[in-house]
Coordinates of N, CA and C in Angstrom, one line a residue:
X1 N 36.2 -47.4 -41.6 CA 35.6 -46.3 -40.8 C 34.1 -46.1 -41.1
X2 N 33.8 -46.3 -42.4 CA 32.4 -46.1 -42.9 C 31.5 -47.3 -42.3
X3 N 32.1 -48.5 -42.3 CA 31.4 -49.7 -41.7 C 31.1 -49.4 -40.2
X4 N 32.1 -48.8 -39.5 CA 32.0 -48.6 -38.0 C 30.8 -47.6 -37.8
X5 N 30.7 -46.5 -38.6 CA 29.7 -45.5 -38.4 C 28.3 -46.1 -38.7
X6 N 28.2 -47.0 -39.7 CA 26.9 -47.7 -40.0 C 26.5 -48.5 -38.8
X7 N 27.4 -49.3 -38.2 CA 27.1 -50.2 -37.1 C 26.7 -49.3 -35.9
X8 N 27.4 -48.2 -35.6 CA 27.1 -47.4 -34.5 C 25.7 -46.8 -34.7
X9 N 25.4 -46.4 -35.9 CA 24.0 -45.8 -36.2 C 22.9 -46.8 -36.0
X10 N 23.2 -48.1 -36.4 CA 22.2 -49.1 -36.2 C 22.0 -49.4 -34.7
X11 N 23.1 -49.4 -33.9 CA 22.9 -49.7 -32.5 C 22.1 -48.6 -31.8
X12 N 22.4 -47.4 -32.2 CA 21.6 -46.3 -31.6 C 20.2 -46.3 -32.0
X13 N 19.9 -46.6 -33.2 CA 18.5 -46.7 -33.7 C 17.8 -47.8 -33.0
X14 N 18.5 -49.0 -32.8 CA 17.8 -50.1 -32.2 C 17.5 -49.9 -30.7
X15 N 18.4 -49.3 -30.0 CA 18.3 -49.1 -28.6 C 17.5 -47.9 -28.2
X16 N 17.4 -46.9 -29.1 CA 16.7 -45.7 -28.8 C 17.5 -44.8 -27.8
X17 N 18.8 -45.1 -27.7 CA 19.7 -44.3 -26.8 C 20.3 -43.2 -27.5
X18 N 20.6 -42.2 -26.7 CA 21.2 -41.0 -27.3 C 22.6 -40.9 -26.7
X19 N 23.6 -40.7 -27.6 CA 25.0 -40.5 -27.2 C 25.2 -39.1 -26.7
X20 N 25.6 -38.9 -25.5 CA 25.9 -37.6 -24.9 C 27.4 -37.3 -25.0
X21 N 27.7 -36.3 -25.8 CA 29.1 -36.0 -25.9 C 29.5 -35.0 -24.7
X22 N 30.8 -35.0 -24.5 CA 31.3 -34.2 -23.3 C 30.9 -32.7 -23.4
X23 N 30.9 -32.2 -24.6 CA 30.5 -30.7 -24.7 C 29.1 -30.4 -24.5
X24 N 28.2 -31.5 -24.4 CA 26.8 -31.3 -24.2 C 26.5 -31.5 -22.7
X25 N 27.4 -31.7 -21.8 CA 27.2 -31.9 -20.4 C 26.6 -30.6 -19.8
X26 N 25.8 -30.8 -18.8 CA 25.2 -29.6 -18.1 C 26.2 -28.9 -17.2
X27 N 26.5 -27.7 -17.6 CA 27.5 -26.9 -16.9 C 26.9 -25.9 -16.0
X28 N 25.5 -25.9 -15.9 CA 24.8 -24.9 -15.1 C 24.5 -25.4 -13.7
X29 N 24.6 -26.7 -13.5 CA 24.2 -27.2 -12.2 C 25.1 -26.7 -11.1
X30 N 24.6 -26.4 -10.0 CA 25.4 -25.9 -8.8 C 25.7 -27.1 -8.0
X31 N 27.0 -27.3 -7.6 CA 27.4 -28.4 -6.8 C 26.7 -28.3 -5.4
X32 N 26.5 -29.5 -4.9 CA 25.8 -29.6 -3.6 C 26.7 -29.2 -2.4
X33 N 27.9 -29.4 -2.6 CA 28.9 -29.2 -1.5 C 29.3 -27.7 -1.2
X34 N 30.3 -27.5 -0.4 CA 30.7 -26.1 -0.1 C 31.2 -25.3 -1.3
X35 N 31.6 -26.0 -2.4 CA 32.1 -25.3 -3.6 C 30.9 -24.6 -4.3
X36 N 29.7 -25.0 -3.9 CA 28.5 -24.4 -4.5 C 27.9 -23.2 -3.7
X37 N 28.5 -23.0 -2.5 CA 27.9 -22.0 -1.6 C 27.7 -20.6 -2.2
X38 N 28.8 -20.1 -2.9 CA 28.7 -18.8 -3.4 C 27.7 -18.7 -4.5
X39 N 27.6 -19.7 -5.4 CA 26.6 -19.7 -6.5 C 25.2 -19.7 -5.9
X40 N 24.9 -20.6 -4.9 CA 23.6 -20.6 -4.3 C 23.2 -19.3 -3.7
X41 N 24.1 -18.7 -3.0 CA 23.8 -17.4 -2.4 C 23.6 -16.3 -3.4
X42 N 24.4 -16.3 -4.5 CA 24.2 -15.4 -5.5 C 22.8 -15.5 -6.1
X43 N 22.4 -16.7 -6.3 CA 21.0 -17.0 -6.8 C 20.0 -16.5 -5.9
X44 N 20.2 -16.7 -4.6 CA 19.2 -16.2 -3.6 C 19.1 -14.7 -3.6
X45 N 20.3 -14.0 -3.7 CA 20.2 -12.6 -3.7 C 19.6 -12.0 -5.0
X46 N 19.9 -12.7 -6.1 CA 19.3 -12.3 -7.4 C 17.8 -12.3 -7.3
X47 N 17.2 -13.3 -6.6 CA 15.8 -13.4 -6.4 C 15.2 -12.5 -5.4
X48 N 15.9 -12.2 -4.3 CA 15.3 -11.6 -3.1 C 15.9 -10.2 -2.8
X49 N 17.1 -9.8 -3.2 CA 17.7 -8.6 -2.6 C 16.8 -7.4 -3.0
X50 N 16.6 -7.1 -4.2 CA 15.8 -5.9 -4.7 C 14.3 -6.1 -4.5
X51 N 13.9 -7.3 -4.7 CA 12.4 -7.6 -4.7 C 11.8 -7.8 -3.4
X52 N 12.6 -8.3 -2.4 CA 12.0 -8.6 -1.1 C 12.8 -7.9 0.1
X53 N 14.1 -8.1 0.1 CA 14.8 -7.6 1.3 C 14.8 -6.1 1.5
X54 N 15.1 -5.3 0.4 CA 15.1 -3.8 0.6 C 13.6 -3.3 0.9
X55 N 12.6 -3.8 0.1 CA 11.3 -3.3 0.5 C 10.8 -3.7 1.9
X56 N 11.2 -4.9 2.3 CA 10.9 -5.3 3.7 C 11.4 -4.3 4.7
X57 N 12.7 -4.0 4.6 CA 13.3 -3.1 5.6 C 12.6 -1.7 5.5
X58 N 12.4 -1.2 4.3 CA 11.8 0.1 4.2 C 10.3 0.1 4.8
X59 N 9.6 -1.0 4.6 CA 8.2 -1.0 5.0 C 8.1 -1.2 6.5
X60 N 9.1 -1.9 7.2 CA 9.0 -2.1 8.6 C 9.7 -1.1 9.4
X61 N 10.4 -0.1 8.8 CA 11.2 0.7 9.6 C 10.5 1.7 10.5
X62 N 11.0 1.8 11.7 CA 10.5 2.7 12.8 C 11.4 3.8 12.9
X63 N 10.9 5.0 13.3 CA 11.8 6.0 13.8 C 12.5 5.6 15.1
X64 N 13.6 6.3 15.4 CA 14.3 6.0 16.7 C 13.4 6.2 17.9
X65 N 12.6 7.3 17.8 CA 11.7 7.6 18.9 C 10.6 6.5 19.0
X66 N 10.1 6.1 17.9 CA 9.0 5.0 17.9 C 9.6 3.7 18.4
X67 N 10.8 3.4 18.0 CA 11.5 2.2 18.5 C 11.7 2.2 20.0
X68 N 12.2 3.4 20.5 CA 12.3 3.5 22.0 C 11.0 3.3 22.7
X69 N 10.0 3.9 22.1 CA 8.7 3.7 22.8 C 8.2 2.3 22.8
X70 N 8.5 1.5 21.7 CA 8.1 0.1 21.7 C 9.0 -0.7 22.7
X71 N 10.3 -0.3 22.8 CA 11.1 -1.0 23.7 C 10.8 -0.8 25.1
X72 N 10.0 0.2 25.4 CA 9.5 0.4 26.8 C 8.6 -0.7 27.2
X73 N 8.0 -1.4 26.3 CA 7.1 -2.6 26.6 C 7.9 -3.8 26.9
X74 N 9.2 -3.7 26.6 CA 10.1 -4.9 26.8 C 10.6 -5.4 25.4
X75 N 11.8 -5.9 25.4 CA 12.5 -6.2 24.1 C 11.7 -7.3 23.4
X76 N 11.3 -8.3 24.1 CA 10.7 -9.4 23.4 C 9.3 -9.0 22.8
X77 N 8.6 -8.2 23.6 CA 7.3 -7.7 23.1 C 7.5 -6.9 21.8
X78 N 8.5 -6.0 21.9 CA 8.7 -5.1 20.8 C 9.2 -5.9 19.6
X79 N 10.1 -6.9 19.9 CA 10.6 -7.7 18.8 C 9.5 -8.5 18.1
X80 N 8.7 -9.1 18.9 CA 7.6 -9.9 18.3 C 6.7 -9.1 17.4
X81 N 6.5 -7.8 17.7 CA 5.6 -7.0 16.9 C 6.3 -6.3 15.7
X82 N 7.6 -6.1 15.8 CA 8.3 -5.3 14.8 C 9.6 -5.8 14.2
X83 N 10.1 -6.9 14.7 CA 11.4 -7.3 14.3 C 11.4 -8.8 14.0
X84 N 12.6 -9.3 13.6 CA 12.8 -10.7 13.3 C 14.1 -11.1 14.1
X85 N 13.9 -12.2 14.8 CA 15.1 -12.7 15.7 C 15.9 -13.6 14.9
X86 N 17.2 -13.5 15.0 CA 18.2 -14.3 14.3 C 18.1 -15.8 14.8
X87 N 18.8 -16.7 14.1 CA 18.8 -18.1 14.4 C 19.7 -18.3 15.6
X88 N 19.3 -19.3 16.5 CA 20.2 -19.7 17.6 C 19.7 -19.1 18.9
X89 N 20.1 -19.7 20.0 CA 19.7 -19.3 21.3 C 20.3 -18.0 21.7
X90 N 19.4 -17.1 22.2 CA 19.9 -15.8 22.6 C 20.2 -14.8 21.4
X91 N 19.8 -15.1 20.2 CA 20.1 -14.3 19.1 C 19.4 -12.9 19.2
X92 N 19.9 -11.9 18.6 CA 19.4 -10.6 18.7 C 18.1 -10.4 17.9
X93 N 17.2 -9.5 18.3 CA 16.1 -9.0 17.5 C 16.6 -8.0 16.6
X94 N 16.2 -8.0 15.3 CA 16.7 -7.1 14.3 C 15.6 -6.2 13.9
X95 N 15.7 -4.9 14.2 CA 14.7 -3.9 14.0 C 15.1 -3.0 12.8
X96 N 14.2 -2.8 11.9 CA 14.4 -1.9 10.8 C 14.1 -0.5 11.3
X97 N 15.0 0.5 11.0 CA 15.0 1.8 11.5 C 15.2 2.8 10.4
X98 N 14.4 3.9 10.4 CA 14.6 5.0 9.4 C 14.5 6.3 10.2
X99 N 15.4 7.3 9.9 CA 15.3 8.5 10.7 C 16.2 9.5 10.0
X100 N 16.2 10.7 10.6 CA 17.1 11.8 10.1 C 17.8 12.4 11.4
X101 N 19.0 12.8 11.2 CA 19.7 13.4 12.4 C 21.0 14.1 12.0
X102 N 21.6 14.7 12.9 CA 22.9 15.4 12.7 C 24.0 14.6 13.2
X103 N 25.1 14.6 12.3 CA 26.3 13.8 12.7 C 27.1 14.6 13.7
X104 N 27.3 14.0 14.9 CA 28.1 14.7 15.9 C 29.5 14.2 16.0
X105 N 29.7 13.1 15.4 CA 31.1 12.5 15.4 C 31.2 11.5 14.3
X106 N 32.4 11.4 13.7 CA 32.5 10.5 12.6 C 33.9 10.0 12.5
X107 N 34.1 8.7 12.1 CA 35.4 8.1 11.9 C 35.4 7.7 10.4
X108 N 36.0 8.4 9.6 CA 35.9 8.1 8.1 C 37.3 7.7 7.6
X109 N 38.3 7.5 8.5 CA 39.6 7.2 8.0 C 39.9 5.7 8.1
X110 N 39.1 4.9 8.9 CA 39.4 3.5 9.0 C 38.7 2.7 7.9
X111 N 38.9 1.4 7.8 CA 38.2 0.6 6.9 C 36.8 0.3 7.4
X112 N 36.5 0.5 8.7 CA 35.2 0.4 9.2 C 34.7 1.7 9.6
X113 N 34.3 2.5 8.6 CA 33.8 3.9 8.9 C 32.5 3.9 9.7
X114 N 32.4 4.9 10.6 CA 31.2 5.0 11.3 C 30.8 6.5 11.5
X115 N 29.5 6.8 11.8 CA 29.0 8.1 12.1 C 28.1 8.0 13.3
X116 N 28.4 8.9 14.2 CA 27.5 9.0 15.4 C 26.4 10.1 15.1
X117 N 25.2 9.7 15.3 CA 24.1 10.6 14.8 C 23.1 10.9 16.0
X118 N 22.8 12.2 16.1 CA 21.9 12.7 17.1 C 20.6 13.0 16.3
X119 N 19.5 12.2 16.7 CA 18.2 12.3 16.0 C 17.2 13.2 16.8
X120 N 17.5 13.5 18.1 CA 16.5 14.2 18.9 C 16.9 15.6 19.2
X121 N 18.0 16.1 18.6 CA 18.4 17.5 18.8 C 19.0 17.9 20.1
X122 N 19.4 16.9 20.9 CA 20.0 17.3 22.2 C 21.5 17.4 22.1
X123 N 22.1 17.2 21.0 CA 23.6 17.2 20.8 C 24.3 16.0 21.2
X124 N 23.6 15.0 21.6 CA 24.2 13.7 22.0 C 23.8 12.6 21.0
X125 N 24.8 11.8 20.6 CA 24.5 10.7 19.6 C 23.5 9.7 20.2
X126 N 22.6 9.4 19.3 CA 21.6 8.4 19.7 C 21.9 7.0 19.1
X127 N 22.8 7.0 18.1 CA 23.0 5.7 17.4 C 24.3 5.9 16.6
X128 N 24.8 4.7 16.2 CA 26.0 4.7 15.4 C 25.6 4.0 14.1
X129 N 26.1 4.6 13.0 CA 25.9 4.1 11.6 C 27.2 3.4 11.2
X130 N 27.0 2.2 10.6 CA 28.2 1.6 9.9 C 28.2 2.0 8.5
X131 N 29.3 2.5 8.0 CA 29.4 3.0 6.7 C 30.4 2.2 5.8
X132 N 31.0 1.2 6.3 CA 31.8 0.3 5.5 C 33.2 1.0 5.2
X133 N 34.0 0.4 4.3 CA 33.7 -0.8 3.6 C 33.6 -2.1 4.4
X134 N 34.2 -2.1 5.6 CA 34.1 -3.3 6.5 C 32.8 -3.1 7.3
X135 N 31.8 -4.0 7.1 CA 30.5 -4.0 7.7 C 30.4 -5.2 8.6
X136 N 30.3 -5.0 9.9 CA 30.2 -6.1 10.8 C 28.8 -6.6 11.1
X137 N 28.7 -7.8 11.4 CA 27.4 -8.3 11.8 C 26.5 -8.9 10.7
X138 N 25.4 -9.4 11.1 CA 24.5 -10.2 10.2 C 23.1 -9.6 10.2
X139 N 22.9 -8.3 10.6 CA 21.6 -7.8 10.8 C 20.8 -7.7 9.5
X140 N 21.4 -7.4 8.4 CA 20.7 -7.3 7.1 C 20.2 -8.7 6.6
X141 N 20.9 -9.7 7.0 CA 20.4 -11.1 6.7 C 19.3 -11.5 7.7
X142 N 19.5 -11.2 9.0 CA 18.7 -11.7 10.0 C 17.3 -11.0 10.1
X143 N 17.2 -9.8 9.6 CA 16.0 -9.1 9.6 C 14.9 -9.8 8.7
X144 N 15.4 -10.6 7.8 CA 14.5 -11.2 6.8 C 14.1 -12.6 7.1
X145 N 12.8 -12.8 7.4 CA 12.3 -14.2 7.8 C 12.5 -15.2 6.6
X146 N 12.6 -14.7 5.4 CA 12.7 -15.7 4.3 C 14.1 -16.2 4.1
X147 N 15.1 -15.8 4.9 CA 16.4 -16.5 4.9 C 16.4 -17.4 6.1
X148 N 15.9 -18.6 5.9 CA 15.7 -19.5 6.9 C 16.9 -20.4 7.0
X149 N 17.5 -20.5 8.2 CA 18.7 -21.3 8.4 C 18.5 -22.7 7.9
X150 N 17.4 -23.3 8.1 CA 17.2 -24.7 7.7 C 17.3 -24.9 6.1
X151 N 17.2 -23.8 5.4 CA 17.3 -23.9 3.9 C 18.8 -23.9 3.4
X152 N 19.7 -23.8 4.4 CA 21.1 -23.7 4.0 C 21.8 -25.0 4.2
X153 N 22.9 -25.2 3.5 CA 23.7 -26.5 3.6 C 24.2 -26.6 5.1
X154 N 24.8 -25.5 5.6 CA 25.2 -25.5 7.0 C 25.4 -24.1 7.4
X155 N 26.0 -23.9 8.6 CA 26.2 -22.5 9.2 C 27.2 -21.7 8.4
X156 N 28.1 -22.4 7.7 CA 29.1 -21.7 6.9 C 28.4 -21.0 5.6
X157 N 27.6 -21.8 5.0 CA 26.8 -21.2 3.8 C 25.9 -20.0 4.3
X158 N 25.3 -20.2 5.5 CA 24.5 -19.2 6.0 C 25.3 -17.9 6.4
X159 N 26.5 -18.1 6.9 CA 27.3 -16.9 7.2 C 27.8 -16.3 5.9
X160 N 28.0 -17.0 4.9 CA 28.5 -16.5 3.6 C 27.4 -15.6 3.0
X161 N 26.1 -15.9 3.2 CA 25.0 -15.1 2.7 C 25.1 -13.7 3.4
X162 N 25.3 -13.7 4.7 CA 25.4 -12.4 5.4 C 26.5 -11.5 4.8
X163 N 27.7 -12.1 4.6 CA 28.8 -11.3 4.0 C 28.4 -10.9 2.6
X164 N 27.7 -11.7 1.8 CA 27.4 -11.3 0.5 C 26.4 -10.1 0.5
X165 N 25.4 -10.1 1.4 CA 24.5 -9.0 1.5 C 25.3 -7.7 1.9
X166 N 26.1 -7.8 2.9 CA 26.9 -6.7 3.3 C 27.8 -6.1 2.1
X167 N 28.3 -7.1 1.4 CA 29.2 -6.6 0.2 C 28.3 -5.9 -0.8
X168 N 27.1 -6.3 -1.0 CA 26.2 -5.7 -2.0 C 25.8 -4.3 -1.6
X169 N 25.7 -4.1 -0.2 CA 25.4 -2.8 0.3 C 26.5 -1.8 0.2
X170 N 27.7 -2.2 0.3 CA 28.9 -1.3 0.4 C 28.9 -0.2 -0.6
X171 N 28.7 -0.5 -1.9 CA 28.9 0.6 -2.9 C 27.9 1.7 -2.8
X172 N 26.8 1.5 -2.1 CA 25.7 2.5 -1.9 C 26.0 3.4 -0.8
X173 N 26.9 3.1 0.1 CA 27.2 3.9 1.3 C 28.2 5.0 1.0
X174 N 27.8 6.0 0.2 CA 28.7 7.1 -0.2 C 28.4 8.3 0.5
X175 N 29.4 8.9 1.3 CA 29.2 10.1 2.1 C 30.4 11.0 1.8
X176 N 30.2 12.3 2.1 CA 31.3 13.3 2.0 C 32.5 12.9 2.9
X177 N 33.6 13.4 2.5 CA 34.8 13.2 3.4 C 34.7 13.9 4.7
X178 N 33.9 15.0 4.8 CA 33.7 15.7 6.0 C 32.2 15.6 6.3
X179 N 31.9 14.9 7.4 CA 30.5 14.5 7.7 C 30.0 15.2 9.0
X180 N 30.9 15.5 9.9 CA 30.4 16.1 11.2 C 29.7 17.4 10.9
X181 N 28.5 17.6 11.5 CA 27.7 18.8 11.3 C 26.7 18.6 10.2
X182 N 26.8 17.6 9.4 CA 25.8 17.4 8.3 C 24.6 16.7 8.9
X183 N 23.4 17.0 8.3 CA 22.2 16.3 8.6 C 22.0 15.2 7.6
X184 N 21.8 14.0 8.1 CA 21.7 12.9 7.1 C 20.4 12.1 7.4
X185 N 19.9 11.4 6.4 CA 18.8 10.5 6.5 C 19.4 9.1 6.3
X186 N 18.7 8.1 6.9 CA 19.2 6.8 6.7 C 18.0 5.8 6.9
X187 N 18.2 4.6 6.3 CA 17.3 3.5 6.5 C 18.2 2.3 6.7
X188 N 17.9 1.5 7.7 CA 18.8 0.3 8.0 C 18.2 -0.6 9.0
X189 N 19.1 -1.4 9.6 CA 18.7 -2.4 10.6 C 19.6 -2.4 11.8
X190 N 19.0 -2.4 13.0 CA 19.7 -2.4 14.3 C 19.4 -3.7 15.0
X191 N 20.4 -4.5 15.3 CA 20.2 -5.7 16.2 C 20.3 -5.3 17.7
X192 N 19.4 -5.9 18.4 CA 19.4 -5.6 19.9 C 19.2 -6.9 20.6
X193 N 20.1 -7.1 21.6 CA 20.0 -8.2 22.6 C 19.4 -7.8 23.9
X194 N 19.4 -6.4 24.1 CA 18.8 -5.9 25.3 C 18.2 -4.5 25.0
X195 N 17.2 -4.1 25.7 CA 16.5 -2.9 25.3 C 17.3 -1.6 25.5
X196 N 18.3 -1.7 26.4 CA 19.1 -0.5 26.7 C 20.4 -0.4 26.0
X197 N 20.8 -1.3 25.1 CA 22.1 -1.2 24.5 C 22.1 -0.2 23.3
X198 N 23.3 0.2 23.0 CA 23.4 1.2 21.9 C 22.9 0.7 20.6
X199 N 22.2 1.6 19.8 CA 21.8 1.2 18.5 C 23.0 1.3 17.5
X200 N 23.3 0.2 16.9 CA 24.3 0.2 15.8 C 23.6 -0.2 14.6
X201 N 23.4 0.8 13.7 CA 22.6 0.6 12.5 C 23.5 0.2 11.3
X202 N 23.1 -0.9 10.6 CA 23.7 -1.2 9.3 C 22.7 -0.6 8.3
X203 N 23.1 0.4 7.6 CA 22.1 1.0 6.6 C 22.1 0.4 5.3
X204 N 20.9 0.5 4.7 CA 20.8 0.1 3.2 C 20.8 1.4 2.4
X205 N 20.7 2.5 3.0 CA 20.8 3.8 2.3 C 21.1 4.9 3.3
X206 N 22.0 5.8 2.8 CA 22.3 7.0 3.6 C 22.3 8.2 2.6
X207 N 21.8 9.3 3.1 CA 21.7 10.5 2.2 C 22.0 11.8 3.1
X208 N 22.8 12.7 2.5 CA 23.1 13.9 3.1 C 22.0 14.9 2.7
X209 N 21.4 15.6 3.7 CA 20.3 16.5 3.4 C 20.9 17.8 3.0
X210 N 20.3 18.5 2.0 CA 20.7 19.8 1.5 C 20.0 20.9 2.3

């Protein structure tokens, strides 16, 4: 045994090679295939969610009245000035929105809770807020120009990022069990494919006014 170790030492010394044992293998590398999708997206969100995505939405947010005024110029003109269009032909423009209004109707018993909000005081809902825990759509991903489809392995990894962002927002959407009649403030993103369609806002924050 001693003679074997001496020979092994000499061979290593002569060749300058390093013996890599199994427990020294790199376990931090993310696989290139689909098994690495979640890890890559987690790394993306670690870098961008708090530092870039939330500040972007807050900085670009328009009131509902201001958004309607911009849409009077046409959807594409308003989108080019204030929004980001999703990937793919015919994709929606994604507008950041921030406002305050009274809840005139709410569905808080389903897994996809919603609140209908009147922001102009006429008693009629002007928009719908998604309150989770089931959050539909990709608006929070698509509002950000730094999530470029070409940087993803394929459309599946890209879709997983949208779900991961929605999942990260869910715990922040805390509202009372009785919401109708309450005045709330919100910041979020509304996707639009036509200027006249209903605003459905995926919020990044919702607060009940005292």
